[in-house]
Amino acid sequence: NAGVMQNPRHLVRRRGQEARLRCSPMKGHSHVYWYRQLPEEGLKFMVYLQKENIIDESGMPKERFSAEFPKEGPSILRIQQVVRGDSAAYFCASSSLGGMGTEAFFGQGTRLTVV
Amino acid sequence: GQQLNQSPQSMFIQEGEDVSMNCTSSSIFNTWLWYKQDPGEGPVLLIALYKAGELTSNGRLTAQFGITRKDSFLNISASIPSDVGIYFCAGQGGSEKLVFGKGTKLTVNP
């Protein structure tokens, strides 16, 4: 029973390029959450998606960042025209139900480095 | 926005000692969660608390949901070397998103 799978584990991009981060939730999970973690910091919420719908994107920057969770395939977090400040670890979590008190399981993260 | 204050920031202890860490918030949370993160890995859920006053154990770990719903603590008894890592508290308020503390880095000396 595979856990939450994220790829790539490490991603290096030059300033101005695009970064695409993928997340395959646990089997049977239809709720996906993306978080960003800077060094020595806790995780910061970015966006919450249910299949084909964005439920809450209050933590995601309005420009350059977008997220999707199509009917088929993984959830994608897309960062256009990356800047050095986008360097961070990006974690995806999934749960079987939405709503408060639902336990979410995290992937191993994608570490993005912008050079 | 909601913020969690987690303390201490770091702890250096001897194997066999007990450990205590806590989180406080200026706002109420409906759920408190404690996670452990190893270097290069994602957070792993240790304990989930759903009711004010609830005290829950998971092996050598014990956590409590404060009666005011604004705080929680995690205790680890008889620490062992594999307890090394960063421990995060997380709260869930009026929405599905989790608010994380900044973490407590635990070092256990054999």
XYZ file of C-alpha atoms in Angstrom:
225
model
C 0.000 0.000 0.000
C 2.104 2.867 -1.330
C 2.113 6.134 0.561
C 1.982 9.617 -0.907
C 4.447 9.744 -3.791
C 6.134 12.960 -4.826
C 8.509 13.489 -7.711
C 11.035 14.566 -8.365
C 12.700 14.410 -4.940
C 15.142 17.108 -5.966
C 14.720 19.740 -8.677
C 17.169 22.400 -9.773
C 15.966 25.271 -11.943
C 17.568 28.462 -13.218
C 15.862 31.747 -12.496
C 13.050 32.333 -14.969
C 12.398 28.646 -15.705
C 9.296 26.710 -14.790
C 9.094 24.107 -12.035
C 6.488 21.325 -12.062
C 6.071 19.269 -8.911
C 3.979 16.118 -8.930
C 2.058 14.398 -6.171
C 0.252 11.057 -6.347
C -1.989 10.686 -3.298
C -2.445 7.470 -1.380
C -4.802 4.990 -3.007
C -8.391 5.948 -2.298
C -7.542 9.509 -1.251
C -9.230 12.307 -3.149
C -8.073 15.284 -1.063
C -4.636 16.818 -1.617
C -2.835 19.591 0.256
C 0.384 21.385 -0.686
C 2.721 22.924 1.904
C 6.019 24.798 1.618
C 8.855 24.536 4.129
C 11.768 26.940 4.338
C 14.954 25.871 6.204
C 14.556 25.892 9.994
C 10.835 26.632 9.631
C 7.556 24.779 9.973
C 5.357 23.938 7.022
C 3.174 26.680 5.563
C -0.135 25.831 3.899
C -0.432 26.717 0.229
C -3.465 25.074 -1.354
C -6.117 22.390 -0.789
C -7.629 20.535 -3.726
C -10.246 17.894 -4.234
C -10.516 16.066 -7.538
C -10.801 18.735 -10.272
C -11.551 21.478 -7.730
C -9.520 24.009 -5.788
C -11.114 24.252 -2.347
C -8.771 26.691 -0.588
C -5.842 28.516 -2.195
C -5.452 31.171 0.483
C -1.793 30.299 1.110
C -0.647 30.303 -2.484
C 0.928 33.411 -4.043
C -1.409 34.976 -6.579
C 1.241 35.244 -9.268
C 3.404 32.532 -10.846
C 1.942 29.702 -8.735
C -0.856 27.385 -9.798
C -2.113 23.967 -8.746
C -4.358 21.353 -10.259
C -5.668 17.903 -9.397
C -7.179 16.425 -12.556
C -9.678 13.599 -12.673
C -6.917 11.286 -13.860
C -3.296 11.563 -12.832
C -1.328 13.267 -10.105
C -1.755 16.682 -8.572
C 0.623 19.249 -10.050
C 2.064 22.334 -8.378
C 3.424 24.647 -11.053
C 5.739 27.573 -10.441
C 6.406 29.816 -13.431
C 9.433 32.090 -13.815
C 11.058 30.826 -10.639
C 13.073 33.169 -8.434
C 15.672 32.387 -5.756
C 13.065 32.912 -3.031
C 11.090 29.942 -4.355
C 13.863 27.605 -3.147
C 12.250 25.428 -0.488
C 10.936 21.960 0.238
C 7.414 21.438 -1.085
C 5.318 18.769 0.597
C 2.106 17.196 -0.518
C -0.337 15.492 1.843
C -3.458 13.486 1.088
C -6.499 12.351 3.002
C -9.494 10.160 2.296
C -11.978 12.699 3.577
C -11.949 16.428 3.736
C -13.009 18.425 6.707
C -11.550 19.140 10.069
C -9.977 16.400 12.096
C -9.119 14.331 9.068
C -5.689 12.771 9.267
C -3.487 13.703 6.331
C -0.401 11.741 5.306
C 2.638 13.504 3.883
C 4.944 12.594 1.020
C 8.720 12.852 1.183
C 8.743 16.240 -0.476
C 10.378 17.887 -3.481
C 13.376 20.045 -2.727
C 13.492 22.888 -5.217
C 16.704 24.818 -5.666
C 16.719 27.897 -7.880
C 20.148 28.919 -9.104
C -3.216 34.789 10.500
C -3.115 32.008 13.040
C 0.291 31.270 14.546
C 1.651 28.622 16.847
C 4.476 29.218 19.314
C 6.413 26.030 19.853
C 9.045 25.613 22.552
C 11.743 24.853 23.155
C 13.443 25.407 19.791
C 15.993 22.696 20.520
C 16.824 20.169 23.213
C 19.963 18.175 23.983
C 19.314 15.255 26.302
C 20.890 12.004 27.447
C 19.455 8.666 26.416
C 16.887 7.530 28.957
C 15.729 11.014 29.930
C 12.168 12.230 29.535
C 11.347 15.082 27.160
C 8.570 17.650 27.150
C 7.680 20.199 24.493
C 4.642 22.393 23.997
C 2.736 24.641 21.658
C 0.583 27.643 22.406
C -1.673 29.757 20.283
C -3.554 33.012 20.651
C -6.537 31.453 18.868
C -8.579 28.315 19.402
C -7.919 25.106 17.497
C -10.323 22.194 17.061
C -7.646 19.585 16.422
C -4.024 19.297 17.541
C -1.538 17.055 15.781
C 2.064 16.151 16.558
C 4.455 15.165 13.765
C 8.079 14.017 13.611
C 10.294 14.893 10.665
C 13.600 13.195 9.919
C 16.190 14.939 7.697
C 15.200 14.820 4.035
C 11.816 13.277 4.786
C 8.230 14.396 5.145
C 6.454 14.755 8.500
C 5.082 11.570 10.012
C 1.997 11.769 12.207
C 2.634 10.677 15.812
C -0.512 11.610 17.710
C -3.818 13.294 16.849
C -6.008 15.004 19.457
C -9.628 15.899 18.781
C -11.200 16.960 22.089
C -10.270 19.604 24.641
C -8.705 17.936 27.673
C -7.964 14.734 25.749
C -4.845 12.847 26.822
C -3.558 10.293 24.313
C -0.608 7.922 24.349
C 1.276 6.166 21.581
C 3.956 3.948 23.100
C 6.425 6.196 24.916
C 4.693 9.315 23.591
C 1.918 11.139 25.419
C 0.151 14.264 24.220
C -2.617 16.411 25.634
C -5.088 18.819 24.075
C -5.283 21.808 26.432
C -8.600 22.548 28.092
C -8.607 26.089 26.690
C -8.049 24.639 23.169
C -5.125 27.039 22.789
C -2.281 24.728 23.746
C -0.933 21.207 23.596
C 2.083 19.359 24.939
C 4.015 16.269 23.891
C 6.005 14.119 26.300
C 8.500 11.434 25.324
C 9.528 9.073 28.096
C 12.797 7.155 28.338
C 14.274 8.646 25.178
C 16.326 6.505 22.796
C 18.728 7.544 20.005
C 16.129 7.026 17.258
C 13.960 9.742 18.839
C 16.328 12.250 17.243
C 14.549 14.532 14.794
C 12.383 17.614 14.572
C 8.992 17.523 16.240
C 6.205 19.764 14.964
C 2.888 20.621 16.469
C 0.070 21.508 14.095
C -3.367 22.905 14.746
C -6.521 22.827 12.728
C -8.979 25.662 13.270
C -12.004 26.566 11.211
C -10.799 25.038 7.972
C -9.007 21.968 6.691
C -5.567 23.546 6.521
C -2.973 22.835 9.189
C -1.031 25.595 10.956
C 2.422 24.377 11.990
C 4.759 25.445 14.759
C 8.428 26.060 13.920
C 9.532 22.787 15.426
C 11.575 21.440 18.322
C 14.890 19.879 17.297
C 15.705 16.949 19.571
C 19.210 15.549 19.992
C 19.700 12.426 22.100
C 23.203 11.598 23.315
C 23.821 7.877 23.843
